[in-house]
Amino acid sequence: MTILAPSMLSADFKELGNEIRAIEEHGAKYLHFDVMDGIFVPSISFGMPVLKSIRSGTNLVCDVHLMITEPIRYVEDFAKAGADLITIHLEACEDVDATIDKIRECGCKVGISIKPKTPVSAMEPYLEKVDMILIMSVEPGFGGQKFIPESLEKIAQTKRMLDEKGLAVDIQVDGGIYTHNVEEVLKAGANIIVAGSAIFNGDTKQNTIEMMDILKKYE
Ligand code: DX5
Ligand code: ZN
């Protein structure tokens, strides 16, 4: 099943309720929630209070992407604020296994993510313990960046690795994805597409419909 996960980072925050309604009504299943601490990535976004207020107004899967150092410190807070799925960066964790276990303990699904320069092999030890893998196709920290073409080989490598192990783990790709390049990301093996600018810059409803029309061809 292919899933659209609009990244809220690019939403119009003075119209956030309407923005979320628009993506929900036109086929998105996830809301991608980019948490940034200004240390692991050179930017600061939003945190638990924003997630808590959004949670009460949507049935979308709250897909929380923690771009923060030592995420184990905040797993419980984000779970309590309404996260359904929490993704952590291997590069940000002292103890990846302990962090994965903490997410499970809090009742959330588990995602692990690698930055563009981190090899796919770094995820190998954790594949049996996670629900989703997030391949970053831009350097984390900002929306509106250009898709890094080498990401396609990383996605294909990840898909091969999971297929060889017979693991049904979702592959999410995040950064620089638009209607003009999403098909190559899907063909490489991704099934969850994060898109911020492509969805929220301009007409959210129309952008969502156009992106969903493409994703539906790869169900
Ligand atoms: C970047 C975030 C991405 C970003 C995607 O650090 O993880 O989710 O918001 O935005 P676009 O789709 O505009 O590249
Ligand atoms: Zn993200």
PDB file of C-alpha atoms and ligand atoms in Angstrom:
ATOM      1  CA  MET A   1       0.000   0.000   0.000  1.00  0.00           C
ATOM      2  CA  THR A   2       1.472   3.408  -0.918  1.00  0.00           C
ATOM      3  CA  ILE A   3       0.986   6.152   1.659  1.00  0.00           C
ATOM      4  CA  LEU A   4       1.250   9.939   1.450  1.00  0.00           C
ATOM      5  CA  ALA A   5       2.705  11.597   4.565  1.00  0.00           C
ATOM      6  CA  PRO A   6       2.548  15.402   4.116  1.00  0.00           C
ATOM      7  CA  SER A   7       5.254  17.125   6.170  1.00  0.00           C
ATOM      8  CA  MET A   8       3.664  19.761   8.404  1.00  0.00           C
ATOM      9  CA  LEU A   9       6.883  21.773   8.477  1.00  0.00           C
ATOM     10  CA  SER A  10       5.802  23.456   5.224  1.00  0.00           C
ATOM     11  CA  ALA A  11       2.172  24.068   6.253  1.00  0.00           C
ATOM     12  CA  ASP A  12       0.628  27.528   6.668  1.00  0.00           C
ATOM     13  CA  PHE A  13       0.501  27.610  10.477  1.00  0.00           C
ATOM     14  CA  LYS A  14      -2.128  30.319  10.648  1.00  0.00           C
ATOM     15  CA  GLU A  15      -4.393  27.905   8.714  1.00  0.00           C
ATOM     16  CA  LEU A  16      -3.174  24.646  10.237  1.00  0.00           C
ATOM     17  CA  GLY A  17      -6.611  23.152  10.921  1.00  0.00           C
ATOM     18  CA  ASN A  18      -7.755  23.790   7.353  1.00  0.00           C
ATOM     19  CA  GLU A  19      -4.464  22.469   5.982  1.00  0.00           C
ATOM     20  CA  ILE A  20      -4.803  19.202   7.891  1.00  0.00           C
ATOM     21  CA  ARG A  21      -8.450  18.839   6.840  1.00  0.00           C
ATOM     22  CA  ALA A  22      -7.483  19.337   3.200  1.00  0.00           C
ATOM     23  CA  ILE A  23      -4.851  16.581   3.178  1.00  0.00           C
ATOM     24  CA  GLU A  24      -7.063  14.240   5.183  1.00  0.00           C
ATOM     25  CA  GLU A  25     -10.074  14.716   2.880  1.00  0.00           C
ATOM     26  CA  HIS A  26      -8.005  14.085  -0.245  1.00  0.00           C
ATOM     27  CA  GLY A  27      -6.232  10.877   0.599  1.00  0.00           C
ATOM     28  CA  ALA A  28      -3.266  11.447   2.908  1.00  0.00           C
ATOM     29  CA  LYS A  29      -3.043   8.798   5.639  1.00  0.00           C
ATOM     30  CA  TYR A  30      -0.111  10.154   7.690  1.00  0.00           C
ATOM     31  CA  LEU A  31       0.806  13.570   9.044  1.00  0.00           C
ATOM     32  CA  HIS A  32       4.603  13.853   9.114  1.00  0.00           C
ATOM     33  CA  PHE A  33       5.644  15.864  12.161  1.00  0.00           C
ATOM     34  CA  ASP A  34       9.239  17.128  11.961  1.00  0.00           C
ATOM     35  CA  VAL A  35      10.742  17.759  15.387  1.00  0.00           C
ATOM     36  CA  MET A  36      14.054  19.665  15.312  1.00  0.00           C
ATOM     37  CA  ASP A  37      16.210  20.676  18.279  1.00  0.00           C
ATOM     38  CA  GLY A  38      18.754  23.027  16.697  1.00  0.00           C
ATOM     39  CA  ILE A  39      21.546  20.631  17.762  1.00  0.00           C
ATOM     40  CA  PHE A  40      21.158  17.400  15.800  1.00  0.00           C
ATOM     41  CA  VAL A  41      19.964  19.604  12.902  1.00  0.00           C
ATOM     42  CA  PRO A  42      20.638  23.342  12.462  1.00  0.00           C
ATOM     43  CA  SER A  43      16.991  24.398  12.886  1.00  0.00           C
ATOM     44  CA  ILE A  44      14.218  24.418  15.486  1.00  0.00           C
ATOM     45  CA  SER A  45      10.597  23.488  14.647  1.00  0.00           C
ATOM     46  CA  PHE A  46       7.878  22.463  17.114  1.00  0.00           C
ATOM     47  CA  GLY A  47       7.230  19.964  19.916  1.00  0.00           C
ATOM     48  CA  MET A  48       4.767  18.173  22.184  1.00  0.00           C
ATOM     49  CA  PRO A  49       2.211  21.010  22.788  1.00  0.00           C
ATOM     50  CA  VAL A  50       1.644  21.399  19.027  1.00  0.00           C
ATOM     51  CA  LEU A  51       1.303  17.639  18.557  1.00  0.00           C
ATOM     52  CA  LYS A  52      -1.155  17.449  21.485  1.00  0.00           C
ATOM     53  CA  SER A  53      -3.460  20.061  19.960  1.00  0.00           C
ATOM     54  CA  ILE A  54      -3.281  18.490  16.496  1.00  0.00           C
ATOM     55  CA  ARG A  55      -3.976  15.001  17.866  1.00  0.00           C
ATOM     56  CA  SER A  56      -7.391  16.075  19.126  1.00  0.00           C
ATOM     57  CA  GLY A  57      -8.414  17.238  15.634  1.00  0.00           C
ATOM     58  CA  THR A  58      -7.358  14.511  13.221  1.00  0.00           C
ATOM     59  CA  ASN A  59      -7.492  10.768  12.571  1.00  0.00           C
ATOM     60  CA  LEU A  60      -4.318  10.877  10.483  1.00  0.00           C
ATOM     61  CA  VAL A  61      -1.446   8.681  11.685  1.00  0.00           C
ATOM     62  CA  CYS A  62       0.820  11.064  13.626  1.00  0.00           C
ATOM     63  CA  ASP A  63       4.200  10.150  12.157  1.00  0.00           C
ATOM     64  CA  VAL A  64       6.750  11.874  14.401  1.00  0.00           C
ATOM     65  CA  HIS A  65      10.228  12.326  12.922  1.00  0.00           C
ATOM     66  CA  LEU A  66      12.609  13.113  15.793  1.00  0.00           C
ATOM     67  CA  MET A  67      15.618  15.033  14.507  1.00  0.00           C
ATOM     68  CA  ILE A  68      16.920  15.563  18.024  1.00  0.00           C
ATOM     69  CA  THR A  69      19.932  14.345  20.004  1.00  0.00           C
ATOM     70  CA  GLU A  70      19.357  11.456  22.392  1.00  0.00           C
ATOM     71  CA  PRO A  71      15.646  11.056  21.409  1.00  0.00           C
ATOM     72  CA  ILE A  72      15.152   8.468  24.203  1.00  0.00           C
ATOM     73  CA  ARG A  73      14.736  11.470  26.510  1.00  0.00           C
ATOM     74  CA  TYR A  74      11.493  12.568  24.784  1.00  0.00           C
ATOM     75  CA  VAL A  75       9.926   9.334  23.518  1.00  0.00           C
ATOM     76  CA  GLU A  76       7.427   9.127  26.370  1.00  0.00           C
ATOM     77  CA  ASP A  77       6.473  12.812  26.027  1.00  0.00           C
ATOM     78  CA  PHE A  78       5.732  12.438  22.325  1.00  0.00           C
ATOM     79  CA  ALA A  79       3.849   9.195  22.889  1.00  0.00           C
ATOM     80  CA  LYS A  80       1.705  10.938  25.526  1.00  0.00           C
ATOM     81  CA  ALA A  81       1.175  13.914  23.185  1.00  0.00           C
ATOM     82  CA  GLY A  82      -0.326  11.556  20.593  1.00  0.00           C
ATOM     83  CA  ALA A  83       2.397  10.058  18.394  1.00  0.00           C
ATOM     84  CA  ASP A  84       1.378   6.856  16.604  1.00  0.00           C
ATOM     85  CA  LEU A  85       4.816   6.236  15.097  1.00  0.00           C
ATOM     86  CA  ILE A  86       8.158   7.618  16.311  1.00  0.00           C
ATOM     87  CA  THR A  87      11.192   7.670  14.052  1.00  0.00           C
ATOM     88  CA  ILE A  88      14.678   8.204  15.465  1.00  0.00           C
ATOM     89  CA  HIS A  89      18.002   8.810  13.750  1.00  0.00           C
ATOM     90  CA  LEU A  90      20.700   6.166  14.264  1.00  0.00           C
ATOM     91  CA  GLU A  91      23.230   9.008  14.271  1.00  0.00           C
ATOM     92  CA  ALA A  92      21.508  10.670  17.255  1.00  0.00           C
ATOM     93  CA  CYS A  93      21.299   7.722  19.665  1.00  0.00           C
ATOM     94  CA  GLU A  94      23.837   6.570  22.236  1.00  0.00           C
ATOM     95  CA  ASP A  95      21.946   3.253  22.464  1.00  0.00           C
ATOM     96  CA  VAL A  96      19.673   2.511  19.466  1.00  0.00           C
ATOM     97  CA  ASP A  97      18.282  -0.723  20.919  1.00  0.00           C
ATOM     98  CA  ALA A  98      17.303   0.968  24.182  1.00  0.00           C
ATOM     99  CA  THR A  99      15.626   3.781  22.248  1.00  0.00           C
ATOM    100  CA  ILE A 100      13.699   1.318  20.072  1.00  0.00           C
ATOM    101  CA  ASP A 101      12.611  -0.593  23.191  1.00  0.00           C
ATOM    102  CA  LYS A 102      11.450   2.652  24.828  1.00  0.00           C
ATOM    103  CA  ILE A 103       9.261   3.508  21.809  1.00  0.00           C
ATOM    104  CA  ARG A 104       7.720   0.029  21.964  1.00  0.00           C
ATOM    105  CA  GLU A 105       7.169   0.331  25.723  1.00  0.00           C
ATOM    106  CA  CYS A 106       5.248   3.564  25.057  1.00  0.00           C
ATOM    107  CA  GLY A 107       2.933   1.767  22.631  1.00  0.00           C
ATOM    108  CA  CYS A 108       4.111   3.452  19.422  1.00  0.00           C
ATOM    109  CA  LYS A 109       5.321   1.992  16.130  1.00  0.00           C
ATOM    110  CA  VAL A 110       9.061   2.261  15.548  1.00  0.00           C
ATOM    111  CA  GLY A 111      10.924   3.941  12.696  1.00  0.00           C
ATOM    112  CA  ILE A 112      14.674   4.289  12.239  1.00  0.00           C
ATOM    113  CA  SER A 113      16.244   6.834   9.921  1.00  0.00           C
ATOM    114  CA  ILE A 114      19.639   7.495   8.326  1.00  0.00           C
ATOM    115  CA  LYS A 115      21.012  10.741   6.928  1.00  0.00           C
ATOM    116  CA  PRO A 116      22.216  10.870   3.302  1.00  0.00           C
ATOM    117  CA  LYS A 117      25.856  10.096   4.145  1.00  0.00           C
ATOM    118  CA  THR A 118      25.074   7.158   6.458  1.00  0.00           C
ATOM    119  CA  PRO A 119      25.260   3.768   4.702  1.00  0.00           C
ATOM    120  CA  VAL A 120      22.209   1.467   4.566  1.00  0.00           C
ATOM    121  CA  SER A 121      24.303  -1.246   6.257  1.00  0.00           C
ATOM    122  CA  ALA A 122      24.164   0.788   9.508  1.00  0.00           C
ATOM    123  CA  MET A 123      20.491  -0.243   9.845  1.00  0.00           C
ATOM    124  CA  GLU A 124      21.127  -3.981   9.434  1.00  0.00           C
ATOM    125  CA  PRO A 125      21.266  -4.832  13.183  1.00  0.00           C
ATOM    126  CA  TYR A 126      17.806  -3.311  13.799  1.00  0.00           C
ATOM    127  CA  LEU A 127      15.701  -4.482  10.849  1.00  0.00           C
ATOM    128  CA  GLU A 128      13.846  -7.192  12.761  1.00  0.00           C
ATOM    129  CA  LYS A 129      12.908  -4.715  15.510  1.00  0.00           C
ATOM    130  CA  VAL A 130      11.304  -1.904  13.475  1.00  0.00           C
ATOM    131  CA  ASP A 131       8.092  -1.152  11.565  1.00  0.00           C
ATOM    132  CA  MET A 132       9.519   1.430   9.183  1.00  0.00           C
ATOM    133  CA  ILE A 133      12.793   2.657   7.708  1.00  0.00           C
ATOM    134  CA  LEU A 134      13.161   6.322   6.748  1.00  0.00           C
ATOM    135  CA  ILE A 135      15.714   7.113   4.040  1.00  0.00           C
ATOM    136  CA  MET A 136      16.494  10.847   4.108  1.00  0.00           C
ATOM    137  CA  SER A 137      16.793  12.186   0.550  1.00  0.00           C
ATOM    138  CA  VAL A 138      17.951  15.601   1.803  1.00  0.00           C
ATOM    139  CA  GLU A 139      20.187  16.662   4.687  1.00  0.00           C
ATOM    140  CA  PRO A 140      17.696  16.896   7.586  1.00  0.00           C
ATOM    141  CA  GLY A 141      16.842  20.343   8.938  1.00  0.00           C
ATOM    142  CA  PHE A 142      14.830  22.180   6.307  1.00  0.00           C
ATOM    143  CA  GLY A 143      11.961  21.802   3.862  1.00  0.00           C
ATOM    144  CA  GLY A 144      12.249  22.914   0.237  1.00  0.00           C
ATOM    145  CA  GLN A 145      15.631  21.308  -0.498  1.00  0.00           C
ATOM    146  CA  LYS A 146      16.658  19.429  -3.668  1.00  0.00           C
ATOM    147  CA  PHE A 147      16.281  15.626  -3.796  1.00  0.00           C
ATOM    148  CA  ILE A 148      19.682  13.894  -3.568  1.00  0.00           C
ATOM    149  CA  PRO A 149      19.734  11.474  -6.563  1.00  0.00           C
ATOM    150  CA  GLU A 150      22.047   8.957  -4.814  1.00  0.00           C
ATOM    151  CA  SER A 151      19.111   8.291  -2.469  1.00  0.00           C
ATOM    152  CA  LEU A 152      17.523   6.095  -5.161  1.00  0.00           C
ATOM    153  CA  GLU A 153      20.288   3.489  -4.842  1.00  0.00           C
ATOM    154  CA  LYS A 154      19.977   3.583  -1.034  1.00  0.00           C
ATOM    155  CA  ILE A 155      16.235   2.940  -1.320  1.00  0.00           C
ATOM    156  CA  ALA A 156      16.815   0.010  -3.707  1.00  0.00           C
ATOM    157  CA  GLN A 157      19.551  -1.373  -1.434  1.00  0.00           C
ATOM    158  CA  THR A 158      17.191  -1.139   1.559  1.00  0.00           C
ATOM    159  CA  LYS A 159      14.426  -2.920  -0.365  1.00  0.00           C
ATOM    160  CA  ARG A 160      16.843  -5.699  -1.367  1.00  0.00           C
ATOM    161  CA  MET A 161      18.034  -6.082   2.218  1.00  0.00           C
ATOM    162  CA  LEU A 162      14.453  -6.368   3.539  1.00  0.00           C
ATOM    163  CA  ASP A 163      13.377  -8.757   0.760  1.00  0.00           C
ATOM    164  CA  GLU A 164      16.387 -11.025   1.402  1.00  0.00           C
ATOM    165  CA  LYS A 165      15.340 -11.242   5.060  1.00  0.00           C
ATOM    166  CA  GLY A 166      11.641 -11.598   4.175  1.00  0.00           C
ATOM    167  CA  LEU A 167      10.775  -8.548   6.307  1.00  0.00           C
ATOM    168  CA  ALA A 168       7.591  -6.533   5.649  1.00  0.00           C
ATOM    169  CA  VAL A 169       8.992  -3.201   6.847  1.00  0.00           C
ATOM    170  CA  ASP A 170       7.734   0.059   5.324  1.00  0.00           C
ATOM    171  CA  ILE A 171      10.231   2.223   3.460  1.00  0.00           C
ATOM    172  CA  GLN A 172       9.591   5.944   3.908  1.00  0.00           C
ATOM    173  CA  VAL A 173      11.511   8.563   1.902  1.00  0.00           C
ATOM    174  CA  ASP A 174      11.679  12.174   2.975  1.00  0.00           C
ATOM    175  CA  GLY A 175      12.950  15.304   1.283  1.00  0.00           C
ATOM    176  CA  GLY A 176      12.695  17.011  -2.090  1.00  0.00           C
ATOM    177  CA  ILE A 177       9.882  14.823  -3.430  1.00  0.00           C
ATOM    178  CA  TYR A 178       7.461  16.309  -5.996  1.00  0.00           C
ATOM    179  CA  THR A 179       5.084  14.946  -8.639  1.00  0.00           C
ATOM    180  CA  HIS A 180       7.946  15.068 -11.171  1.00  0.00           C
ATOM    181  CA  ASN A 181      10.244  12.694  -9.243  1.00  0.00           C
ATOM    182  CA  VAL A 182       7.951  10.646  -6.959  1.00  0.00           C
ATOM    183  CA  GLU A 183       7.582   7.780  -9.443  1.00  0.00           C
ATOM    184  CA  GLU A 184      11.308   7.014  -9.444  1.00  0.00           C
ATOM    185  CA  VAL A 185      11.210   6.957  -5.624  1.00  0.00           C
ATOM    186  CA  LEU A 186       8.305   4.492  -5.686  1.00  0.00           C
ATOM    187  CA  LYS A 187       9.959   2.338  -8.367  1.00  0.00           C
ATOM    188  CA  ALA A 188      13.133   2.200  -6.241  1.00  0.00           C
ATOM    189  CA  GLY A 189      11.071   0.554  -3.486  1.00  0.00           C
ATOM    190  CA  ALA A 190       9.573   3.235  -1.238  1.00  0.00           C
ATOM    191  CA  ASN A 191       5.940   2.893  -0.119  1.00  0.00           C
ATOM    192  CA  ILE A 192       5.559   5.913   2.183  1.00  0.00           C
ATOM    193  CA  ILE A 193       6.219   9.322   0.637  1.00  0.00           C
ATOM    194  CA  VAL A 194       6.919  12.388   2.754  1.00  0.00           C
ATOM    195  CA  ALA A 195       6.257  15.666   0.938  1.00  0.00           C
ATOM    196  CA  GLY A 196       6.238  19.120   2.484  1.00  0.00           C
ATOM    197  CA  SER A 197       6.684  21.844  -0.148  1.00  0.00           C
ATOM    198  CA  ALA A 198       5.035  19.719  -2.840  1.00  0.00           C
ATOM    199  CA  ILE A 199       1.850  19.583  -0.777  1.00  0.00           C
ATOM    200  CA  PHE A 200       1.686  22.771   1.272  1.00  0.00           C
ATOM    201  CA  ASN A 201       3.234  25.307  -1.089  1.00  0.00           C
ATOM    202  CA  GLY A 202       0.321  26.630  -3.181  1.00  0.00           C
ATOM    203  CA  ASP A 203      -3.059  24.878  -3.298  1.00  0.00           C
ATOM    204  CA  THR A 204      -2.926  22.114  -0.669  1.00  0.00           C
ATOM    205  CA  LYS A 205      -6.078  20.373  -1.877  1.00  0.00           C
ATOM    206  CA  GLN A 206      -4.985  20.332  -5.551  1.00  0.00           C
ATOM    207  CA  ASN A 207      -1.423  19.310  -4.656  1.00  0.00           C
ATOM    208  CA  THR A 208      -2.702  16.411  -2.540  1.00  0.00           C
ATOM    209  CA  ILE A 209      -5.046  15.206  -5.284  1.00  0.00           C
ATOM    210  CA  GLU A 210      -2.255  15.289  -7.880  1.00  0.00           C
ATOM    211  CA  MET A 211       0.217  13.432  -5.670  1.00  0.00           C
ATOM    212  CA  MET A 212      -2.405  10.857  -4.661  1.00  0.00           C
ATOM    213  CA  ASP A 213      -3.278  10.220  -8.331  1.00  0.00           C
ATOM    214  CA  ILE A 214       0.314   9.126  -8.878  1.00  0.00           C
ATOM    215  CA  LEU A 215       0.584   7.065  -5.687  1.00  0.00           C
ATOM    216  CA  LYS A 216      -2.626   5.194  -6.551  1.00  0.00           C
ATOM    217  CA  LYS A 217      -0.899   3.840  -9.684  1.00  0.00           C
ATOM    218  CA  TYR A 218       1.580   2.035  -7.394  1.00  0.00           C
ATOM    219  CA  GLU A 219      -0.863   0.484  -4.897  1.00  0.00           C
TER     220      GLU A 219
HETATM  221  C1  DX5 B   1      13.637  17.763   6.626  1.00  0.00           C
HETATM  222  C2  DX5 B   1      12.347  17.064   7.027  1.00  0.00           C
HETATM  223  C3  DX5 B   1      11.462  16.791   5.857  1.00  0.00           C
HETATM  224  C4  DX5 B   1      11.039  18.045   5.098  1.00  0.00           C
HETATM  225  C5  DX5 B   1      10.427  17.668   3.778  1.00  0.00           C
HETATM  226  O1  DX5 B   1      14.553  17.688   7.693  1.00  0.00           O
HETATM  227  O2  DX5 B   1      12.619  15.837   7.653  1.00  0.00           O
HETATM  228  O3  DX5 B   1      10.292  16.096   6.292  1.00  0.00           O
HETATM  229  O4  DX5 B   1      10.111  18.757   5.870  1.00  0.00           O
HETATM  230  O5  DX5 B   1      10.134  18.865   3.099  1.00  0.00           O
HETATM  231  P1  DX5 B   1      10.197  18.937   1.496  1.00  0.00           P
HETATM  232  O6  DX5 B   1       9.193  17.915   1.024  1.00  0.00           O
HETATM  233  O7  DX5 B   1       9.780  20.348   1.187  1.00  0.00           O
HETATM  234  O8  DX5 B   1      11.593  18.614   1.092  1.00  0.00           O
HETATM  235 ZN    ZN B   2      10.899  14.570   8.122  1.00  0.00          ZN
END
